[in-house]
Coordinates of N, CA and C in Angstrom, one line a residue:
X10 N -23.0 26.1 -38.5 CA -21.9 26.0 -39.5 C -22.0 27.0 -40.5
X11 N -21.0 27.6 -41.1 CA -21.2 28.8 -42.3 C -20.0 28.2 -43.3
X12 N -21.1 28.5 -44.0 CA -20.6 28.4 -45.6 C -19.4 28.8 -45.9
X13 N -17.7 28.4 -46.1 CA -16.9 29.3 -46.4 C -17.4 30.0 -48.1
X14 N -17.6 29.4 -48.9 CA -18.3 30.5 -49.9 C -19.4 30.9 -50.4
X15 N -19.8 31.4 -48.7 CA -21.1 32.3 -48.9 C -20.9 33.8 -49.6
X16 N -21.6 34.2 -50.4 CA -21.1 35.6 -50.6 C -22.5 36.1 -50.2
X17 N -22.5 37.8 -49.5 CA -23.6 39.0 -50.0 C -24.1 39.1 -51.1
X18 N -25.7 38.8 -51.0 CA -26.7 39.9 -51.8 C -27.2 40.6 -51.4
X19 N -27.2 41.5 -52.4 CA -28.4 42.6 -52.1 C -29.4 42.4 -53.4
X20 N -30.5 42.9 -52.6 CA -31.6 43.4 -53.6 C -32.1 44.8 -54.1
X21 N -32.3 45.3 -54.8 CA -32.7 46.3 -55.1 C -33.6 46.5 -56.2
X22 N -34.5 48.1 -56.3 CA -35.0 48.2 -57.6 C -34.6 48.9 -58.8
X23 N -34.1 48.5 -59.1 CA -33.7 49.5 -60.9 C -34.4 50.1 -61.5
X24 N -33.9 51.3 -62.1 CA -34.4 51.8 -62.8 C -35.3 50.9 -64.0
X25 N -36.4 51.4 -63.8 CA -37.2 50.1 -65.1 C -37.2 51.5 -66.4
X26 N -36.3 50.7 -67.4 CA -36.5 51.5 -68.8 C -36.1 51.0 -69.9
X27 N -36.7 51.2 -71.4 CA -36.8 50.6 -72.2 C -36.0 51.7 -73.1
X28 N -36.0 51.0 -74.2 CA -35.2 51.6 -75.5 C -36.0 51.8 -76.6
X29 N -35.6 53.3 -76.9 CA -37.3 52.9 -78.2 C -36.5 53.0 -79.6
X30 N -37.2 51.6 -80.3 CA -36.7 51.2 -81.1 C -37.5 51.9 -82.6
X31 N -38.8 52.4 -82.6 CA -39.0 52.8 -84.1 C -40.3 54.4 -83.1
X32 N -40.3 55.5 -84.0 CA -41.2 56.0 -83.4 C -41.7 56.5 -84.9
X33 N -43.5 56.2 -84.5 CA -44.4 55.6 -85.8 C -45.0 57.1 -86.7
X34 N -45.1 58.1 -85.4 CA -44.8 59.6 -86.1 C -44.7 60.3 -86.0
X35 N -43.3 60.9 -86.6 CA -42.6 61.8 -86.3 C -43.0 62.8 -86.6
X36 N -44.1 63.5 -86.5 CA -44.9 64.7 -86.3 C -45.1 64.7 -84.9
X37 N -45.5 63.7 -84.4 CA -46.1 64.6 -83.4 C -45.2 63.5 -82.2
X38 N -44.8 62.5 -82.7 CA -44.0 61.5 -81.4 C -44.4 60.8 -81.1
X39 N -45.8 61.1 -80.6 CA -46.9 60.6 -79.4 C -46.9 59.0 -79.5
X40 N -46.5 58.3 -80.6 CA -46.6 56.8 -80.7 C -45.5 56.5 -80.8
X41 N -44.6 55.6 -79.8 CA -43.5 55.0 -80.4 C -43.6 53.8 -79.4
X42 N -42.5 52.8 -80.2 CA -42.4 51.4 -80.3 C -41.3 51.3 -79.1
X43 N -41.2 50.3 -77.6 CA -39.9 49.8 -77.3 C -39.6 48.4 -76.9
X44 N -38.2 48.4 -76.4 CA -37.9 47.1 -76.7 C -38.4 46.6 -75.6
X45 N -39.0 46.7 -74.5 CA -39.7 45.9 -73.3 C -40.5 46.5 -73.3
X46 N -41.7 46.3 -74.1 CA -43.4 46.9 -73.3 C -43.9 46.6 -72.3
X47 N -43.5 44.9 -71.9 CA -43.9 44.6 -70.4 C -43.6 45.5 -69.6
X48 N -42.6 46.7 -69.7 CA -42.3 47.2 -68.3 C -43.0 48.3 -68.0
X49 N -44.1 48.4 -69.3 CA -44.8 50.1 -69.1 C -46.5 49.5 -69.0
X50 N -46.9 50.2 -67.7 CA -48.9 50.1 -68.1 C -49.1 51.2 -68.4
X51 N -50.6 51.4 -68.7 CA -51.2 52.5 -69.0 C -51.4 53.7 -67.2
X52 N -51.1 54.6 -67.6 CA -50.9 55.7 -66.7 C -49.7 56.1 -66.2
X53 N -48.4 55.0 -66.7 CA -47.2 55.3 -65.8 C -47.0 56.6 -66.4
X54 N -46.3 57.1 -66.0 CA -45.5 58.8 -66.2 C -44.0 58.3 -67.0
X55 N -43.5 58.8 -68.4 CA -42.6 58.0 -68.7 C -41.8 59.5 -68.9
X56 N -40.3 59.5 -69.2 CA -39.3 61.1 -69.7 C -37.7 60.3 -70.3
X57 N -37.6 60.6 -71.0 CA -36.7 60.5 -72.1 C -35.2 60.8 -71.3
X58 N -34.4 59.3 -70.9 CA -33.6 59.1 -70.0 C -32.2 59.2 -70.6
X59 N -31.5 59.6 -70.2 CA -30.2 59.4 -71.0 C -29.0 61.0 -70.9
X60 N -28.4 61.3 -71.6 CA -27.9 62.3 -71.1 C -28.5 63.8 -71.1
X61 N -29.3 64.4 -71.6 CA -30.0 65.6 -71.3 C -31.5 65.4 -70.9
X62 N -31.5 64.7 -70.0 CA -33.5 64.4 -69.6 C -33.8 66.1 -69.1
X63 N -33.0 66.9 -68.8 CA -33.6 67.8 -69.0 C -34.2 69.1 -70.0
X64 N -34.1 68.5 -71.2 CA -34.6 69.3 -72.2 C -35.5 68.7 -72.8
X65 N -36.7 67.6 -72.2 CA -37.6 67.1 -72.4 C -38.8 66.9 -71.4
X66 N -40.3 67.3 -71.5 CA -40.7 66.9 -70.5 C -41.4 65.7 -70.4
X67 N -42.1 65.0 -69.4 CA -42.5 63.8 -69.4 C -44.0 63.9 -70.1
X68 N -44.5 62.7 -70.0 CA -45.6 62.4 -70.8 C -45.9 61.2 -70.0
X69 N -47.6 61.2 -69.7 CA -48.2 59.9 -69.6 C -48.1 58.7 -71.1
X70 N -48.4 57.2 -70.3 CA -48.6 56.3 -71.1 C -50.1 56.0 -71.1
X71 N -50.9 56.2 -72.5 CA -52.1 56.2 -72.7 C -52.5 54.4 -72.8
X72 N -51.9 54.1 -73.7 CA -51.8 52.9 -73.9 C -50.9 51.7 -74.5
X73 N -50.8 50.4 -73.9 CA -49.5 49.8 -74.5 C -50.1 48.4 -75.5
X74 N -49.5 48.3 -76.5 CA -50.0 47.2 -77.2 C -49.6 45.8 -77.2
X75 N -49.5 44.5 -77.6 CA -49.1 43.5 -77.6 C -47.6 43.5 -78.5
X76 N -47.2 44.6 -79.2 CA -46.3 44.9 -80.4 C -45.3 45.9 -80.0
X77 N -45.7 46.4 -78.5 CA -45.2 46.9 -77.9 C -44.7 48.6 -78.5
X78 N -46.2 48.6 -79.2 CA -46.3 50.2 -79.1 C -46.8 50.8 -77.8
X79 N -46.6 52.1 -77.4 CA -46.8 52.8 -76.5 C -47.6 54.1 -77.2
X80 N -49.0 54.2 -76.5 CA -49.5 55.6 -77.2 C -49.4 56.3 -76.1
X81 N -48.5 57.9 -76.2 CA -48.2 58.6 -75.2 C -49.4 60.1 -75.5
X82 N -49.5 60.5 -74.0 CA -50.7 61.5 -73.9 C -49.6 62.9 -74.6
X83 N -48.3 63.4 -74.6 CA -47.8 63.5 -75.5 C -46.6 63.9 -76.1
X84 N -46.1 64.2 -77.3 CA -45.1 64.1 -77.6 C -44.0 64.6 -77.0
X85 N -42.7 63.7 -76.9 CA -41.5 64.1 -76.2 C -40.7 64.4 -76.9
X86 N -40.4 66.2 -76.7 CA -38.9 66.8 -77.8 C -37.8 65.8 -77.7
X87 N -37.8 66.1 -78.6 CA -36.1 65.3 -78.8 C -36.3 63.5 -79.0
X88 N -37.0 63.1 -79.0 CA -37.3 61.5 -78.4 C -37.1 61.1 -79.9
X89 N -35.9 60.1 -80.0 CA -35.1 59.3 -81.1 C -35.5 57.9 -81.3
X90 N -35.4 57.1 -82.2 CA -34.6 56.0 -82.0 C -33.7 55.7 -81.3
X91 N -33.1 54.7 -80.3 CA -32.5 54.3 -79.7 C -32.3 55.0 -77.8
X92 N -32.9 56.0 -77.8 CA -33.3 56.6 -76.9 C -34.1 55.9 -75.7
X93 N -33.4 55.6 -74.4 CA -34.4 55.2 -73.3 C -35.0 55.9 -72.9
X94 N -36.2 55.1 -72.5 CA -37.3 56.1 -72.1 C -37.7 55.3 -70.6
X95 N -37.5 56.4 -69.1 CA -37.7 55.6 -68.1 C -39.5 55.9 -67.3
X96 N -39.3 55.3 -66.8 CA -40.8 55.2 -65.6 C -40.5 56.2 -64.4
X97 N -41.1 57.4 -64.4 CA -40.8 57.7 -63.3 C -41.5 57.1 -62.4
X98 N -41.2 57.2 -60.9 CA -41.8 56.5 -60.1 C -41.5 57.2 -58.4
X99 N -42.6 57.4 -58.0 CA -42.8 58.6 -56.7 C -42.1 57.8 -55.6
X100 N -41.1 58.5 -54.7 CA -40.0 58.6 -54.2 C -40.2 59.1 -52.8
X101 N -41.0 60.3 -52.8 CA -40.8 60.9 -51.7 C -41.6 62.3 -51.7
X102 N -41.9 62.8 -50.2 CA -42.5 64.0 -50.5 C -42.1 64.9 -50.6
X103 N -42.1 66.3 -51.1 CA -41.5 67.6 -50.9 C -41.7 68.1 -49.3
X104 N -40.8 68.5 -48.4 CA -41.2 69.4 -47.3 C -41.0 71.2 -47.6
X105 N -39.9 71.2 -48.2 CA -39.8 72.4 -48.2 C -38.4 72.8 -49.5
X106 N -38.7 74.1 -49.7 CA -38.2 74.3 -51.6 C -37.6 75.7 -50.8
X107 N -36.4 75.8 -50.9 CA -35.6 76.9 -51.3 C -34.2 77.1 -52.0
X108 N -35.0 77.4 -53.0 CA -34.3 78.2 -54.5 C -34.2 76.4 -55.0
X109 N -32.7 75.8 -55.2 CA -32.4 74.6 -55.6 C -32.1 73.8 -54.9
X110 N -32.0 73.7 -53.6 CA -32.2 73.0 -52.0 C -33.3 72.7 -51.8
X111 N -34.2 71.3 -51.9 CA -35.4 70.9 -51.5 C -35.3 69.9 -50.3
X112 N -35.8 70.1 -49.7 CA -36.3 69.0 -48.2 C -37.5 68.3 -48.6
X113 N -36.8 66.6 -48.6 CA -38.2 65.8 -48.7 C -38.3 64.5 -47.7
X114 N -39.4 64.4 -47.5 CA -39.1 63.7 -45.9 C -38.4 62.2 -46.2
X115 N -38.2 61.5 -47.2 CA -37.3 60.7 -46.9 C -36.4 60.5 -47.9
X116 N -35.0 60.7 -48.2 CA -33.9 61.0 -49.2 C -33.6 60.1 -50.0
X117 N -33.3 58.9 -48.7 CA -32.8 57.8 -48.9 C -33.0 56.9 -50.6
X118 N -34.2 57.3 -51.4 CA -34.0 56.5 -52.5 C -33.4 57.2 -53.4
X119 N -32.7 58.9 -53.1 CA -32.4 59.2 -54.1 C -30.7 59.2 -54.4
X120 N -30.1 59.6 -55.0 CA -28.5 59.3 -55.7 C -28.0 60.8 -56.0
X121 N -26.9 61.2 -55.8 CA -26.5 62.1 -57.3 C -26.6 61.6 -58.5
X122 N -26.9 62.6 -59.3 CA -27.0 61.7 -60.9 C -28.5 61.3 -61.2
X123 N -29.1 60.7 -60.2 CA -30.7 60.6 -60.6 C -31.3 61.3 -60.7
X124 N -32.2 61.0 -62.1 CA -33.1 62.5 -62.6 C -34.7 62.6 -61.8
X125 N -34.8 63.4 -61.7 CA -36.4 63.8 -60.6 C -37.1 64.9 -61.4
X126 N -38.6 64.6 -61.4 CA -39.6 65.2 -62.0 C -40.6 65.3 -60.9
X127 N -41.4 66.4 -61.4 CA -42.6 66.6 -60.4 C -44.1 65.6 -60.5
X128 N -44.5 65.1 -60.2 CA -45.6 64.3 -60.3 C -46.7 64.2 -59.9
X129 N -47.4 65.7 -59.7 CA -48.3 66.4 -59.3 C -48.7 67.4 -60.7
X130 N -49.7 67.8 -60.2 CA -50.6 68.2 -61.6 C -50.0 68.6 -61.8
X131 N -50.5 68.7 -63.5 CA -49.6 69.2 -64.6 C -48.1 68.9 -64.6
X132 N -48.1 68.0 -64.6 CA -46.5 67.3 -64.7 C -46.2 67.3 -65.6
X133 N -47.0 67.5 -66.8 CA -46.3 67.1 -67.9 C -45.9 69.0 -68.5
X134 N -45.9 69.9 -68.0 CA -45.5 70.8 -68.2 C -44.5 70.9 -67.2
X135 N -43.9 70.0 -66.2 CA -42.8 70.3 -66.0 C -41.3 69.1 -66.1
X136 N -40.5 70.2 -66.0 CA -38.7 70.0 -66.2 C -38.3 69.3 -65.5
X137 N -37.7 67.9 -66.6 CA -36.9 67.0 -65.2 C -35.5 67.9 -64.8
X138 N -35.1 67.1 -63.7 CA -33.7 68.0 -63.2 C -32.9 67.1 -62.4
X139 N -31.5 66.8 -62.4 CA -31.1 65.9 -62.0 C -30.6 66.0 -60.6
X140 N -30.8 65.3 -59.4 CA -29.7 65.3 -58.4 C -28.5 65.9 -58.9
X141 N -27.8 66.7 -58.3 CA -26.1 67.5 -58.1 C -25.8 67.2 -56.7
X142 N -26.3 67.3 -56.1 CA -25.9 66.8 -54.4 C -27.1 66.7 -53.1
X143 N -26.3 66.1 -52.3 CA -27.3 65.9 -51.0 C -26.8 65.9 -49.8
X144 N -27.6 66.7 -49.2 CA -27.0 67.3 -48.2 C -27.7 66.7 -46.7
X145 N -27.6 67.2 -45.5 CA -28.0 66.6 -44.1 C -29.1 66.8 -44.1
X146 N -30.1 66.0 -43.3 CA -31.2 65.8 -43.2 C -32.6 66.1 -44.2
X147 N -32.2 65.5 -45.4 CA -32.9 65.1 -46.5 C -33.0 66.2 -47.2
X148 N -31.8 67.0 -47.6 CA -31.9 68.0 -48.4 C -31.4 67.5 -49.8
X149 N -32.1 67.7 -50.8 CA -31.2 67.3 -52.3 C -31.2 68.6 -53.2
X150 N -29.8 69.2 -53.9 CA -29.9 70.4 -54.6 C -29.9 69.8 -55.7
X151 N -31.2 70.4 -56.7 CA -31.1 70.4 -58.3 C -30.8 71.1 -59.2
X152 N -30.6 70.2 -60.6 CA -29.4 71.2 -61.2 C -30.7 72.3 -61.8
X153 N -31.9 72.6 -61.8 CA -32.9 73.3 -62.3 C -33.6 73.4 -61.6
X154 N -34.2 74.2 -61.1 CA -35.8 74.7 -60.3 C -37.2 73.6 -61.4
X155 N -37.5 73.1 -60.6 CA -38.3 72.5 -61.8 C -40.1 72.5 -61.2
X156 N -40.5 73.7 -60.5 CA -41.6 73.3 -60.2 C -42.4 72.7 -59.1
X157 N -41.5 72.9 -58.0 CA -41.9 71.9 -57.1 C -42.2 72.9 -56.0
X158 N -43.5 72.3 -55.1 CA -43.9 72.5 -53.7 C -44.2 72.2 -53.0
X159 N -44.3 72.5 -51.4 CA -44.4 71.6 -50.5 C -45.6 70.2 -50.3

C-alpha cells in the first residue's frame, strides 16, 4: 500500500558556517567570537564566506572556547562583524591543473558558485577561488589560479 501523501527527502551536507559576532582584536583578528562554536574543532581550516572569499585567505582554528571564542593560527583580512566564516572541508583530489581547468577525480560534491581552497601545505598562503563552471569528466574552471597540484 503507498502513502498518497508521501513526499521525497533528501539528505544532504551543508555548508557548516557561523557568523562572527564580536572580533576581540582588531590588530591582529586572530580571536574572534561566533554565533555557533559547536560547529568549529580545533584544526578545522576556516575562510571568510560571503561575497569576496577571494580576497582573504584561510586560517586554521587553534582553539575554541565554551563562550565560543575561536583562536585562529591567523588573522583574516577583511574579517568583520557579521561576516560568516565557513569550514572548509576536503572534497576531492586534484588530477591535473591546466591554467583555470582542473581535473579532480570526483566532481560530484562540487556546484558553480562554491568556493574552493587548497588544503595542502601551506594553505594558509593560499587564495580561495570560486567554481565558474564544470565541465565533462570532472573538470571545474576557477575564477583564480589559486595554487593547486596534482
Amino acid at each position: 500500500m503507498q502513502d498518497a501523501d508521501a513526499k521525497l527527502v533528501a539528505f544532504g551536507n551543508l555548508p557548516r558556517t557561523a557568523y562572527v559576532t564580536k572580533i576581540l582584536d582588531p590588530v591582529s583578528l586572530a580571536t574572534v567570537t561566533v554565533n555557533k562554536p559547536d560547529s568549529f574543532n580545533e584544526d578545522d581550516v576556516v575562510i571568510k564566506f560571503g561575497a569576496h572569499p577571494e580576497s582573504a585567505r584561510p586560517a586554521k582554528v587553534v582553539s575554541v572556547d565554551d563562550s565560543g571564542t575561536l583562536e585562529l593560527s591567523k588573522s583574516i583580512a577583511g574579517l568583520i562583524s557579521g561576516d560568516p566564516l565557513a569550514i572548509a572541508r576536503a572534497a576531492s583530489n586534484v588530477v591535473n591543473v591546466a591554467g583555470l581547468d582542473i581535473t579532480v577525480a570526483d566532481s560530484t560534491p562540487f556546484s558553480v558558485g562554491d568556493v574552493v581552497v587548497r588544503l595542502s601545505d601551506d594553505f594558509e598562503n593560499a587564495t580561495p577561488a570560486r567554481v565558474t563552471g564544470m565541465k565533462p569528466n570532472n573538470v571545474l574552471t576557477l575564477s583564480a589560479a589559486i595554487g593547486l597540484k596534482q
